């Protein structure tokens, strides 16, 4: 059992590292092929980094590289995430941001088209795909995710509403400083990115999980190791085929946490029957603890 647990953890870390590389590569291509040539501003801290880089060129006649600005803006957020969101979350976020800055620096800027609409659409597709891929593997792309998750823990507001406020501020600043037409093109890019993220992975969707198991205590222990969740237990259930006694567990997770639930089931009771009901509506208390 211990060997299986270590193998599962290694597979999980390997998949997360692969997702970090994929996101970083897609981001590097999106910025250097579409966003920067088209003057399109991204969402979140990426967009703030673009604004500061362009503003530094106006102010000092020498632009600070976007890779450096992006990494520097995330440094204080790493400390925030370390204390508020968990150590593993911070470590993988640090890896993702470091790789992203690296690829943005080494991939040469290439102007494929001067059409800002094309740049907004294709850049948004690449960024949204990368974000969706990281979420699918239980990762964060850093920046605004850290701020949003921290504010959500304090206020209970949804990540989506927090992101909308921050992104509206970013595109308004970009429009005021660099031209209002770019505000609309950037809004288009952010919209496409968000839609693409939804296609790849919808983080906030709630899922009801029913688990039929002979090892309820092992299952509960493994689930609670990975996420803090309320679990309802129904004892003295019986299988119709062999009439063996079993227990039924009910819980609710987000799609963001589904990979954690799957790994918990593999580690505790691989033969358990698990039923997943998608997109359920929740009344009452639903609390999301550290995703790691």
Coordinates of C-alpha atoms in Angstrom, one line a residue:
X1 CA 0.0 0.0 0.0
X2 CA 2.9 2.4 0.9
X3 CA 4.6 1.7 -2.4
X4 CA 1.3 2.3 -4.3
X5 CA 0.9 5.6 -2.4
X6 CA 4.4 6.8 -3.4
X7 CA 3.8 5.8 -7.0
X8 CA 0.5 7.8 -7.1
X9 CA 2.2 10.8 -5.6
X10 CA 5.0 10.6 -8.1
X11 CA 2.6 10.3 -11.0
X12 CA 0.6 13.3 -9.7
X13 CA 3.7 15.5 -9.4
X14 CA 4.9 14.4 -12.9
X15 CA 1.6 15.3 -14.4
X16 CA 1.5 18.7 -12.7
X17 CA 5.1 19.5 -13.8
X18 CA 4.1 18.6 -17.4
X19 CA 1.0 20.9 -17.1
X20 CA 3.3 23.7 -15.9
X21 CA 5.5 23.2 -19.0
X22 CA 2.5 23.2 -21.3
X23 CA 1.1 26.4 -19.8
X24 CA 4.4 28.2 -19.9
X25 CA 5.0 27.2 -23.6
X26 CA 1.5 28.3 -24.7
X27 CA 1.9 31.5 -22.8
X28 CA 5.2 32.3 -24.4
X29 CA 3.8 31.7 -27.9
X30 CA 0.6 33.7 -27.1
X31 CA 2.6 36.8 -25.8
X32 CA 5.4 36.8 -28.4
X33 CA 3.3 35.9 -31.5
X34 CA 0.0 37.6 -30.8
X35 CA -0.4 39.8 -27.6
X36 CA 2.8 41.9 -27.8
X37 CA 2.7 42.4 -31.6
X38 CA -1.0 43.3 -31.5
X39 CA -0.9 45.4 -28.3
X40 CA -3.4 43.1 -26.7
X41 CA -3.4 43.0 -22.9
X42 CA -3.9 39.8 -21.0
X43 CA -6.0 39.2 -17.9
X44 CA -4.7 39.3 -14.3
X45 CA -1.1 39.9 -13.3
X46 CA 0.0 39.1 -16.9
X47 CA -1.9 42.2 -18.1
X48 CA -0.5 44.3 -15.3
X49 CA 3.0 43.2 -16.2
X50 CA 2.4 44.2 -19.8
X51 CA 1.2 47.6 -18.8
X52 CA 4.2 48.2 -16.5
X53 CA 6.6 47.0 -19.3
X54 CA 5.1 49.4 -21.9
X55 CA 4.9 52.2 -19.4
X56 CA 8.6 51.8 -18.5
X57 CA 9.5 52.2 -22.1
X58 CA 7.6 55.5 -22.3
X59 CA 9.1 56.7 -19.0
X60 CA 12.7 55.6 -19.3
X61 CA 12.9 55.0 -23.1
X62 CA 14.0 51.5 -22.2
X63 CA 11.5 48.7 -21.7
X64 CA 11.9 46.3 -18.8
X65 CA 11.5 42.8 -20.2
X66 CA 8.0 41.3 -19.7
X67 CA 9.5 38.1 -18.3
X68 CA 11.2 40.1 -15.5
X69 CA 8.2 42.2 -14.8
X70 CA 5.9 39.2 -14.6
X71 CA 8.1 37.3 -12.3
X72 CA 8.7 40.3 -10.0
X73 CA 5.0 41.0 -9.6
X74 CA 4.4 37.4 -8.5
X75 CA 7.2 37.3 -5.9
X76 CA 5.1 39.0 -3.1
X77 CA 2.2 36.8 -4.1
X78 CA 4.3 33.7 -3.5
X79 CA 4.7 34.8 0.1
X80 CA 0.9 35.4 0.3
X81 CA 0.1 32.0 -1.1
X82 CA 2.7 30.3 1.2
X83 CA 0.9 31.5 4.3
X84 CA -2.7 31.6 3.1
X85 CA -3.1 28.8 0.5
X86 CA -0.6 26.1 1.3
X87 CA 3.0 25.2 0.6
X88 CA 2.5 22.7 -2.2
X89 CA 0.2 25.1 -4.0
X90 CA 3.0 27.8 -3.7
X91 CA 5.8 25.5 -4.9
X92 CA 3.9 24.4 -8.1
X93 CA 2.8 28.0 -8.7
X94 CA 6.4 29.1 -8.4
X95 CA 7.5 26.5 -10.9
X96 CA 4.7 27.5 -13.3
X97 CA 5.6 31.2 -13.2
X98 CA 9.3 30.6 -13.5
X99 CA 8.8 28.5 -16.6
X100 CA 6.4 31.0 -18.0
X101 CA 8.9 33.9 -17.6
X102 CA 11.6 31.7 -19.1
X103 CA 9.6 30.9 -22.2
X104 CA 8.5 34.5 -22.7
X105 CA 12.2 35.5 -22.6
X106 CA 13.6 32.9 -25.0
X107 CA 10.8 32.7 -27.6
X108 CA 11.5 35.4 -30.1
X109 CA 8.8 38.0 -30.8
X110 CA 7.4 37.3 -34.2
X111 CA 4.7 39.4 -36.0
X112 CA 2.4 37.0 -37.8
X113 CA -0.3 39.6 -38.4
X114 CA -1.0 43.2 -37.6
X115 CA -4.7 42.6 -37.2
X116 CA -5.5 43.2 -33.5
X117 CA -8.7 41.1 -33.7
X118 CA -6.8 38.1 -35.0
X119 CA -4.2 38.6 -32.3
X120 CA -6.8 38.9 -29.6
X121 CA -8.6 35.7 -30.7
X122 CA -5.6 33.5 -31.2
X123 CA -3.8 34.8 -28.2
X124 CA -6.9 34.2 -26.1
X125 CA -7.3 30.7 -27.4
X126 CA -3.7 29.8 -26.4
X127 CA -3.8 31.5 -23.0
X128 CA -7.3 30.0 -22.2
X129 CA -6.1 26.5 -23.3
X130 CA -3.1 26.8 -21.0
X131 CA -5.1 28.0 -18.0
X132 CA -7.7 25.2 -18.5
X133 CA -4.9 22.6 -18.8
X134 CA -3.3 23.8 -15.5
X135 CA -6.7 23.7 -13.7
X136 CA -7.4 20.2 -15.0
X137 CA -4.2 19.1 -13.3
X138 CA -4.9 20.9 -10.0
X139 CA -2.5 23.8 -10.7
X140 CA -2.6 27.6 -10.6
X141 CA -1.1 29.9 -13.2
X142 CA -0.3 32.3 -10.3
X143 CA -1.0 36.0 -10.2
X144 CA -4.7 36.8 -10.0
X145 CA -5.5 33.2 -8.9
X146 CA -3.6 33.8 -5.7
X147 CA -5.3 37.1 -5.0
X148 CA -8.8 35.7 -5.9
X149 CA -8.4 32.6 -3.8
X150 CA -7.1 34.6 -0.8
X151 CA -10.0 37.1 -1.1
X152 CA -12.5 34.3 -1.5
X153 CA -11.3 32.7 1.8
X154 CA -11.8 36.0 3.6
X155 CA -15.0 37.2 2.0
X156 CA -16.7 34.1 0.5
X157 CA -17.0 35.9 -2.9
X158 CA -16.6 33.7 -6.0
X159 CA -13.4 33.6 -7.9
X160 CA -15.2 34.6 -11.1
X161 CA -16.6 37.8 -9.7
X162 CA -13.3 38.8 -8.2
X163 CA -11.5 38.2 -11.6
X164 CA -14.1 40.3 -13.4
X165 CA -13.4 43.3 -11.2
X166 CA -9.6 43.0 -11.5
X167 CA -9.7 42.5 -15.3
X168 CA -12.1 45.4 -15.8
X169 CA -9.6 47.6 -14.0
X170 CA -6.7 46.3 -16.1
X171 CA -8.3 46.9 -19.5
X172 CA -9.5 50.4 -18.4
X173 CA -5.9 51.3 -17.4
X174 CA -4.6 49.9 -20.7
X175 CA -7.2 51.9 -22.7
X176 CA -6.5 55.1 -20.8
X177 CA -2.7 54.9 -21.2
X178 CA -2.3 53.3 -24.7
X179 CA -5.5 53.9 -26.6
X180 CA -9.2 53.1 -26.1
X181 CA -9.3 50.8 -29.1
X182 CA -6.9 48.4 -27.3
X183 CA -9.3 48.3 -24.4
X184 CA -11.9 46.6 -26.6
X185 CA -9.4 44.3 -28.3
X186 CA -8.1 43.3 -24.9
X187 CA -11.6 42.7 -23.6
X188 CA -12.1 40.4 -26.7
X189 CA -8.9 38.5 -25.9
X190 CA -10.0 38.0 -22.2
X191 CA -13.4 36.9 -23.3
X192 CA -12.0 34.3 -25.7
X193 CA -9.5 33.1 -23.0
X194 CA -12.3 32.7 -20.5
X195 CA -14.5 30.7 -22.9
X196 CA -11.5 28.5 -23.8
X197 CA -10.8 27.8 -20.2
X198 CA -14.5 26.8 -19.7
X199 CA -14.2 24.4 -22.7
X200 CA -11.1 22.7 -21.2
X201 CA -12.1 22.8 -17.6
X202 CA -14.8 24.5 -15.5
X203 CA -13.3 25.0 -12.1
X204 CA -16.3 26.1 -10.1
X205 CA -18.8 23.4 -11.2
X206 CA -20.0 21.3 -8.2
X207 CA -20.2 17.6 -8.4
X208 CA -22.1 15.2 -6.1
X209 CA -20.1 12.0 -5.3
X210 CA -21.7 8.8 -4.1
X211 CA -19.2 6.1 -3.0
X212 CA -20.3 2.5 -2.2
X213 CA -17.4 0.9 -0.3
X214 CA -16.5 -1.8 2.2
X215 CA -13.7 0.4 3.7
X216 CA -15.5 3.7 4.6
X217 CA -13.0 4.8 7.2
X218 CA -10.0 4.4 4.9
X219 CA -11.8 6.3 2.1
X220 CA -12.8 9.1 4.4
X221 CA -9.2 9.3 5.8
X222 CA -7.7 9.6 2.3
X223 CA -10.3 12.2 1.1
X224 CA -9.7 14.3 4.2
X225 CA -5.9 14.2 3.5
X226 CA -6.3 15.9 0.2
X227 CA -9.3 18.2 0.8
X228 CA -11.5 19.2 3.7
X229 CA -15.0 18.0 2.9
X230 CA -18.1 17.2 4.8
X231 CA -19.1 13.5 4.2
X232 CA -22.4 11.8 5.0
X233 CA -22.2 8.1 5.9
X234 CA -25.1 5.6 5.4
X235 CA -24.3 2.4 7.2
X236 CA -25.8 -1.1 6.8
X237 CA -26.3 -0.9 3.0
X238 CA -26.4 -4.2 1.2
X239 CA -25.5 -5.3 -2.3
X240 CA -28.3 -6.9 -4.3
X241 CA -26.0 -9.4 -6.0
X242 CA -24.0 -10.9 -3.1
X243 CA -25.9 -9.3 -0.2
X244 CA -22.6 -8.3 1.4
X245 CA -22.7 -5.3 3.9
X246 CA -21.4 -2.0 2.6
X247 CA -21.4 1.7 3.4
X248 CA -22.5 4.6 1.2
X249 CA -20.7 7.9 1.4
X250 CA -22.0 11.2 0.0
X251 CA -20.0 14.3 -0.6
X252 CA -19.7 17.3 -2.9
X253 CA -16.5 18.5 -4.6
X254 CA -15.7 21.0 -7.4
X255 CA -14.4 19.8 -10.8
X256 CA -11.1 21.4 -9.7
X257 CA -10.8 18.8 -6.9
X258 CA -11.9 15.8 -9.0
X259 CA -8.4 14.5 -9.7
X260 CA -7.7 14.7 -5.9
X261 CA -10.8 12.6 -5.3
X262 CA -9.8 10.0 -7.9
X263 CA -6.3 9.6 -6.4
X264 CA -7.9 9.3 -2.9
X265 CA -10.1 6.4 -4.2
X266 CA -7.2 4.6 -5.9
X267 CA -5.2 4.8 -2.7
X268 CA -7.9 3.7 -0.3
X269 CA -10.4 1.4 -2.1
X270 CA -9.8 0.9 -5.8
X271 CA -12.7 -1.6 -6.0
X272 CA -15.3 0.9 -4.6
X273 CA -18.3 1.9 -6.8
X274 CA -18.2 5.7 -7.4
X275 CA -21.1 7.6 -9.0
X276 CA -20.6 11.3 -10.0
X277 CA -23.5 13.6 -10.6
X278 CA -22.3 16.7 -12.6
X279 CA -23.4 20.3 -12.1
X280 CA -25.4 20.0 -8.9
X281 CA -27.0 22.9 -7.1
X282 CA -26.0 23.3 -3.4
X283 CA -28.1 24.8 -0.6
X284 CA -26.5 25.3 2.7
X285 CA -22.8 25.5 3.7
X286 CA -20.2 24.5 1.2
X287 CA -16.6 25.4 2.1
X288 CA -13.6 24.9 -0.1
X289 CA -10.4 24.3 1.8
X290 CA -6.8 24.2 0.5
X291 CA -6.9 22.5 -2.9
X292 CA -3.8 20.6 -2.0

